[in-house]
Amino acid sequence: QVRLVESGGGSVEAGGSLRLSCEAFGYPYTSYCIGWFRHAPDEPERVASIDTDDEIIYADDVKGRFTISRDKAKNTLYLQMDKLKPEDSGMFYCGSHRGNCPLRLRTMDYWGKGILVTISS
């Protein structure tokens, strides 16, 4: 059974940094889309994702501040978040999909439970 488990959330002041981690358990696929999203699973919005060809896509409002990366050997996805703003606050969800990232993000195959990030001004 596939599980995505997020960690690393918390509270920081504006301008600070956090690093989120998402560990995938029981994940049998070698070619897949994986990323970080908000408002999942009903109305997911991409924060950053890595597609099957290693193409990385960032939401416009996080470009230059957030960096997505993964360690395939550890089955772990990361999101380094720098220069955080109060409007970045909210739940962040790790999501994954067999094959290419779907156009309709709500059809992603797997979601983590989410992790809370709170940025104070």
Coordinates of N, CA, C and O in Angstrom, one line a residue:
Q1 N 0.8 -1.2 0.0 CA 0.0 0.0 0.0 C 0.9 1.2 0.0 O 1.8 1.4 0.8
V2 N 0.6 2.1 -0.9 CA 1.4 3.4 -1.0 C 1.0 4.4 0.0 O -0.2 4.6 0.2
R3 N 2.0 4.9 0.7 CA 1.7 6.0 1.6 C 2.7 7.1 1.4 O 3.9 6.9 1.1
L4 N 2.2 8.3 1.4 CA 3.1 9.5 1.4 C 3.0 10.2 2.7 O 1.9 10.6 3.2
V5 N 4.1 10.4 3.3 CA 4.2 11.0 4.7 C 5.0 12.2 4.7 O 6.2 12.2 4.5
E6 N 4.3 13.3 5.0 CA 5.0 14.6 5.0 C 5.5 14.9 6.4 O 5.0 14.5 7.4
S7 N 6.6 15.7 6.4 CA 7.2 16.2 7.7 C 7.9 17.5 7.4 O 8.1 17.9 6.3
G8 N 8.2 18.2 8.5 CA 9.0 19.4 8.4 C 8.3 20.7 8.5 O 8.9 21.8 8.4
G9 N 7.0 20.6 8.6 CA 6.2 21.9 8.7 C 6.4 22.6 10.1 O 7.2 22.1 10.9
G10 N 5.8 23.7 10.2 CA 5.9 24.4 11.5 C 5.6 25.9 11.3 O 5.0 26.3 10.3
S11 N 6.1 26.6 12.3 CA 5.9 28.1 12.3 C 7.2 28.8 12.3 O 8.1 28.5 13.1
V12 N 7.3 29.8 11.4 CA 8.5 30.7 11.3 C 8.0 32.1 11.1 O 6.9 32.3 10.6
E13 N 8.9 33.0 11.3 CA 8.6 34.4 10.9 C 8.8 34.7 9.5 O 9.6 33.9 8.8
A14 N 8.2 35.7 9.0 CA 8.4 36.1 7.6 C 9.8 36.3 7.3 O 10.6 36.9 8.1
G15 N 10.3 35.8 6.1 CA 11.7 35.9 5.8 C 12.5 34.7 6.1 O 13.6 34.5 5.7
G16 N 11.9 33.8 6.9 CA 12.6 32.6 7.4 C 12.5 31.5 6.4 O 12.0 31.7 5.2
S17 N 12.9 30.3 6.8 CA 13.0 29.2 5.9 C 12.4 27.9 6.6 O 12.5 27.8 7.8
L18 N 11.9 27.0 5.8 CA 11.5 25.7 6.2 C 11.8 24.7 5.1 O 11.9 25.1 4.0
R19 N 12.0 23.5 5.5 CA 12.2 22.4 4.5 C 11.2 21.3 4.8 O 11.2 20.7 5.9
L20 N 10.4 21.0 3.8 CA 9.4 20.0 3.9 C 10.0 18.7 3.3 O 10.8 18.8 2.4
S21 N 9.6 17.6 3.9 CA 10.0 16.3 3.4 C 8.8 15.4 3.1 O 7.8 15.5 3.9
C22 N 8.8 14.6 2.1 CA 7.7 13.6 1.9 C 8.4 12.3 1.6 O 9.1 12.1 0.5
E23 N 8.2 11.3 2.4 CA 8.7 10.0 2.2 C 7.6 9.1 1.7 O 6.5 9.1 2.2
A24 N 8.0 8.4 0.6 CA 7.0 7.5 0.0 C 7.3 6.1 0.4 O 8.4 5.5 0.3
F25 N 6.2 5.4 1.0 CA 6.3 4.0 1.4 C 5.5 3.1 0.5 O 4.5 3.5 0.0
G26 N 6.1 2.0 0.2 CA 5.4 1.0 -0.6 C 5.2 1.5 -2.1 O 4.3 1.1 -2.7
Y27 N 6.2 2.3 -2.5 CA 6.0 2.9 -3.9 C 6.7 2.0 -4.9 O 7.9 2.1 -4.9
P28 N 6.0 1.3 -5.8 CA 6.6 0.4 -6.7 C 7.1 1.0 -8.0 O 7.7 0.4 -8.8
Y29 N 6.7 2.3 -8.3 CA 6.9 2.8 -9.6 C 8.2 3.5 -9.8 O 8.8 4.1 -8.8
T30 N 8.8 3.4 -10.9 CA 10.1 4.0 -11.2 C 9.9 5.3 -12.1 O 10.8 6.1 -12.1
S31 N 8.8 5.4 -12.7 CA 8.5 6.6 -13.5 C 7.2 7.2 -13.1 O 6.2 6.6 -13.2
Y32 N 7.3 8.4 -12.5 CA 6.1 9.0 -11.9 C 6.3 10.5 -11.7 O 7.4 11.0 -11.8
C33 N 5.2 11.1 -11.5 CA 5.1 12.5 -11.2 C 5.0 12.7 -9.7 O 4.3 11.9 -9.0
I34 N 5.7 13.6 -9.1 CA 5.6 13.8 -7.7 C 5.8 15.3 -7.4 O 6.5 16.0 -8.1
G35 N 5.1 15.8 -6.4 CA 5.2 17.2 -6.1 C 4.5 17.7 -4.8 O 4.0 16.9 -4.1
W36 N 4.5 19.0 -4.7 CA 3.9 19.6 -3.5 C 2.7 20.5 -4.0 O 2.8 21.2 -5.0
F37 N 1.6 20.4 -3.3 CA 0.4 21.1 -3.7 C -0.3 21.7 -2.5 O -0.1 21.3 -1.4
R38 N -1.2 22.6 -2.8 CA -2.1 23.2 -1.8 C -3.5 22.9 -2.2 O -3.8 22.6 -3.3
H39 N -4.4 22.9 -1.1 CA -5.8 22.7 -1.3 C -6.1 21.3 -1.9 O -7.1 21.1 -2.6
A40 N -5.3 20.3 -1.6 CA -5.5 19.0 -2.1 C -6.5 18.3 -1.1 O -6.5 18.7 0.1
P41 N -7.2 17.2 -1.4 CA -7.2 16.7 -2.8 C -8.3 17.2 -3.7 O -8.4 16.9 -4.8
D42 N -9.2 18.1 -3.1 CA -10.4 18.5 -3.8 C -10.1 19.5 -4.9 O -10.6 19.4 -6.0
E43 N -9.3 20.5 -4.6 CA -9.0 21.6 -5.5 C -7.5 21.9 -5.5 O -7.0 23.0 -5.2
P44 N -6.7 20.9 -5.9 CA -5.2 21.0 -5.7 C -4.7 22.1 -6.6 O -5.1 22.2 -7.8
E45 N -3.7 22.8 -6.1 CA -3.0 23.8 -6.8 C -1.5 23.5 -6.7 O -1.0 23.2 -5.6
R46 N -0.8 23.5 -7.8 CA 0.6 23.1 -7.8 C 1.4 24.1 -7.1 O 1.3 25.3 -7.4
V47 N 2.3 23.7 -6.2 CA 3.4 24.6 -5.6 C 4.6 24.3 -6.4 O 5.3 25.2 -7.0
A48 N 5.0 23.0 -6.6 CA 6.2 22.6 -7.3 C 6.0 21.1 -7.6 O 5.5 20.4 -6.8
S49 N 6.5 20.7 -8.8 CA 6.4 19.3 -9.1 C 7.5 18.9 -10.0 O 8.2 19.7 -10.7
I50 N 7.8 17.6 -10.0 CA 8.8 17.0 -10.8 C 8.1 15.9 -11.7 O 7.5 15.0 -11.1
D51 N 8.2 16.0 -13.0 CA 7.6 15.0 -13.9 C 8.5 13.9 -14.2 O 9.6 13.8 -13.8
T52 N 8.0 13.0 -15.0 CA 8.7 11.7 -15.3 C 10.0 12.0 -16.0 O 11.0 11.2 -15.9
D53 N 10.1 13.1 -16.8 CA 11.3 13.5 -17.5 C 12.2 14.4 -16.7 O 13.1 15.1 -17.3
D54 N 11.9 14.5 -15.4 CA 12.6 15.4 -14.5 C 12.3 16.9 -14.7 O 13.0 17.8 -14.2
E55 N 11.3 17.2 -15.5 CA 10.9 18.6 -15.7 C 10.3 19.1 -14.4 O 9.5 18.5 -13.8
I56 N 10.8 20.3 -14.0 CA 10.3 20.9 -12.7 C 9.4 22.1 -13.1 O 9.8 22.9 -13.9
I57 N 8.3 22.2 -12.4 CA 7.4 23.3 -12.6 C 7.1 23.9 -11.3 O 6.8 23.2 -10.3
Y58 N 7.2 25.2 -11.2 CA 6.9 26.0 -10.0 C 5.7 26.9 -10.2 O 5.5 27.4 -11.3
A59 N 4.9 27.1 -9.2 CA 3.9 28.1 -9.2 C 4.6 29.5 -9.3 O 5.7 29.6 -8.8
D60 N 4.0 30.4 -10.0 CA 4.6 31.7 -10.2 C 5.0 32.4 -8.9 O 6.0 33.0 -8.8
D61 N 4.1 32.2 -7.9 CA 4.4 32.9 -6.6 C 5.5 32.4 -5.7 O 5.8 33.0 -4.7
V62 N 6.0 31.2 -6.1 CA 7.1 30.6 -5.3 C 8.4 30.6 -6.1 O 9.5 30.2 -5.5
K63 N 8.4 30.9 -7.4 CA 9.6 30.9 -8.2 C 10.7 31.8 -7.6 O 10.4 32.9 -7.2
G64 N 11.9 31.3 -7.5 CA 13.0 32.0 -6.9 C 13.1 31.9 -5.4 O 14.1 32.4 -4.8
R65 N 12.1 31.4 -4.7 CA 12.0 31.2 -3.3 C 12.0 29.8 -2.8 O 12.6 29.4 -1.8
F66 N 11.3 28.9 -3.6 CA 11.2 27.5 -3.2 C 12.0 26.7 -4.2 O 12.1 27.0 -5.4
T67 N 12.6 25.6 -3.6 CA 13.3 24.6 -4.5 C 12.8 23.2 -4.2 O 12.9 22.8 -3.0
I68 N 12.4 22.5 -5.2 CA 12.0 21.1 -5.0 C 13.1 20.2 -5.5 O 13.9 20.5 -6.4
S69 N 13.3 19.1 -4.7 CA 14.3 18.1 -5.1 C 13.9 16.8 -4.5 O 12.9 16.7 -3.7
R70 N 14.6 15.7 -5.0 CA 14.2 14.4 -4.5 C 15.5 13.6 -4.4 O 16.5 13.8 -5.1
D71 N 15.4 12.6 -3.5 CA 16.5 11.6 -3.3 C 15.8 10.3 -3.6 O 15.1 9.7 -2.8
K72 N 16.0 9.8 -4.8 CA 15.4 8.5 -5.2 C 15.8 7.4 -4.4 O 15.0 6.5 -4.1
A73 N 17.0 7.3 -3.9 CA 17.5 6.2 -3.1 C 16.7 6.2 -1.8 O 16.5 5.1 -1.2
K74 N 16.3 7.3 -1.3 CA 15.6 7.4 0.0 C 14.1 7.5 -0.2 O 13.3 7.6 0.7
N75 N 13.6 7.5 -1.5 CA 12.2 7.6 -1.8 C 11.6 8.9 -1.1 O 10.5 8.8 -0.6
T76 N 12.4 9.9 -1.1 CA 12.0 11.1 -0.4 C 12.0 12.4 -1.3 O 13.0 12.5 -2.0
L77 N 11.0 13.2 -1.2 CA 10.9 14.4 -1.9 C 11.0 15.6 -0.9 O 10.6 15.5 0.3
Y78 N 11.7 16.6 -1.3 CA 11.9 17.8 -0.5 C 11.3 19.1 -1.1 O 11.2 19.2 -2.3
L79 N 11.0 20.0 -0.2 CA 10.7 21.4 -0.7 C 11.4 22.3 0.3 O 11.0 22.5 1.4
Q80 N 12.5 23.0 -0.2 CA 13.2 24.0 0.5 C 12.4 25.3 0.3 O 12.3 25.8 -0.9
M81 N 12.0 25.9 1.3 CA 11.2 27.1 1.2 C 12.0 28.3 1.9 O 12.2 28.2 3.1
D82 N 12.4 29.2 1.2 CA 13.1 30.4 1.7 C 12.3 31.7 1.5 O 11.4 31.7 0.7
K83 N 12.7 32.7 2.2 CA 12.0 34.0 2.0 C 10.5 33.9 2.2 O 9.8 34.4 1.4
L84 N 10.1 33.1 3.2 CA 8.7 32.8 3.4 C 7.9 34.1 3.7 O 8.4 35.0 4.4
K85 N 6.7 34.1 3.2 CA 5.8 35.2 3.4 C 4.5 34.7 4.1 O 4.2 33.5 4.0
P86 N 3.9 35.6 4.8 CA 2.6 35.2 5.5 C 1.6 34.5 4.6 O 0.9 33.6 5.0
E87 N 1.6 35.0 3.3 CA 0.6 34.4 2.4 C 1.0 32.9 2.0 O 0.2 32.3 1.3
D88 N 2.2 32.5 2.3 CA 2.6 31.1 2.1 C 1.9 30.1 3.1 O 2.0 28.9 2.9
S89 N 1.3 30.7 4.1 CA 0.8 29.8 5.2 C -0.3 28.9 4.7 O -1.1 29.3 3.8
G90 N -0.4 27.7 5.2 CA -1.5 26.8 4.9 C -1.0 25.4 4.9 O 0.1 25.1 5.3
M91 N -1.8 24.5 4.4 CA -1.5 23.1 4.4 C -0.8 22.8 3.1 O -1.2 23.2 2.0
F92 N 0.3 22.0 3.2 CA 1.0 21.6 2.0 C 0.9 20.1 1.9 O 1.1 19.4 2.9
Y93 N 0.5 19.6 0.7 CA 0.3 18.2 0.5 C 1.3 17.6 -0.5 O 1.6 18.3 -1.5
C94 N 1.8 16.5 -0.2 CA 2.6 15.7 -1.2 C 1.7 14.9 -2.0 O 0.8 14.2 -1.5
G95 N 1.9 14.9 -3.3 CA 1.0 14.1 -4.2 C 1.9 13.4 -5.3 O 2.9 13.9 -5.6
S96 N 1.4 12.3 -5.7 CA 2.1 11.5 -6.7 C 1.2 10.9 -7.7 O 0.0 10.6 -7.4
H97 N 1.7 10.6 -8.9 CA 0.9 10.0 -9.9 C 1.7 9.1 -10.8 O 2.8 9.4 -11.1
R98 N 1.1 8.0 -11.1 CA 1.8 7.0 -12.0 C 1.9 7.6 -13.4 O 0.9 8.0 -14.0
G99 N 3.1 7.7 -13.9 CA 3.3 8.3 -15.2 C 3.4 9.9 -15.1 O 3.7 10.4 -14.0
N100 N 3.1 10.5 -16.2 CA 3.2 12.0 -16.3 C 2.2 12.7 -15.3 O 1.1 12.2 -15.1
C101 N 2.6 13.9 -14.9 CA 1.7 14.7 -14.1 C 0.4 14.9 -14.9 O 0.4 15.4 -16.0
P102 N -0.7 14.7 -14.3 CA -2.0 14.9 -15.0 C -2.3 16.3 -15.2 O -2.0 17.2 -14.4
L103 N -3.1 16.7 -16.2 CA -3.5 18.1 -16.4 C -4.5 18.4 -15.3 O -4.5 19.5 -14.8
R104 N -5.3 17.5 -15.0 CA -6.3 17.7 -13.9 C -5.7 17.1 -12.6 O -5.7 16.0 -12.4
L105 N -5.2 18.0 -11.8 CA -4.4 17.6 -10.6 C -5.3 16.8 -9.7 O -4.7 16.0 -8.9
R106 N -6.6 17.0 -9.7 CA -7.4 16.3 -8.7 C -7.4 14.8 -9.0 O -7.9 14.0 -8.2
T107 N -6.9 14.4 -10.2 CA -6.9 13.0 -10.5 C -5.6 12.3 -10.1 O -5.3 11.2 -10.5
M108 N -4.7 13.0 -9.4 CA -3.5 12.4 -8.9 C -3.8 11.2 -8.1 O -4.8 11.1 -7.4
D109 N -3.0 10.2 -8.2 CA -3.3 8.9 -7.7 C -3.1 8.8 -6.1 O -3.9 8.2 -5.4
Y110 N -2.2 9.5 -5.6 CA -1.9 9.4 -4.2 C -1.7 10.8 -3.6 O -1.0 11.7 -4.2
W111 N -2.2 10.9 -2.3 CA -2.0 12.1 -1.6 C -1.5 11.8 -0.2 O -2.0 10.8 0.4
G112 N -0.7 12.6 0.4 CA -0.4 12.6 1.8 C -1.4 13.3 2.6 O -2.4 13.8 2.0
K113 N -1.3 13.2 3.9 CA -2.3 13.8 4.8 C -2.2 15.3 4.9 O -3.0 16.0 5.4
G114 N -1.0 15.8 4.5 CA -0.8 17.3 4.5 C 0.0 17.7 5.8 O 0.0 17.0 6.8
I115 N 0.6 18.8 5.7 CA 1.4 19.4 6.8 C 1.2 20.9 6.8 O 1.1 21.5 5.8
L116 N 1.1 21.4 8.0 CA 0.8 22.8 8.2 C 2.0 23.7 8.2 O 3.0 23.4 9.0
V117 N 2.0 24.8 7.5 CA 3.0 25.8 7.5 C 2.4 27.1 7.9 O 1.4 27.5 7.3
T118 N 3.0 27.7 8.9 CA 2.4 29.0 9.4 C 3.5 30.0 9.4 O 4.6 29.8 10.0
I119 N 3.3 31.1 8.7 CA 4.3 32.2 8.6 C 3.7 33.4 9.3 O 2.7 33.9 8.9
S120 N 4.4 33.9 10.3 CA 3.9 35.1 11.0 C 4.6 36.4 10.5 O 5.8 36.3 10.1
S121 N 3.9 37.5 10.5 CA 4.4 38.7 10.0 C 5.2 39.5 11.0 O 5.1 39.1 12.2

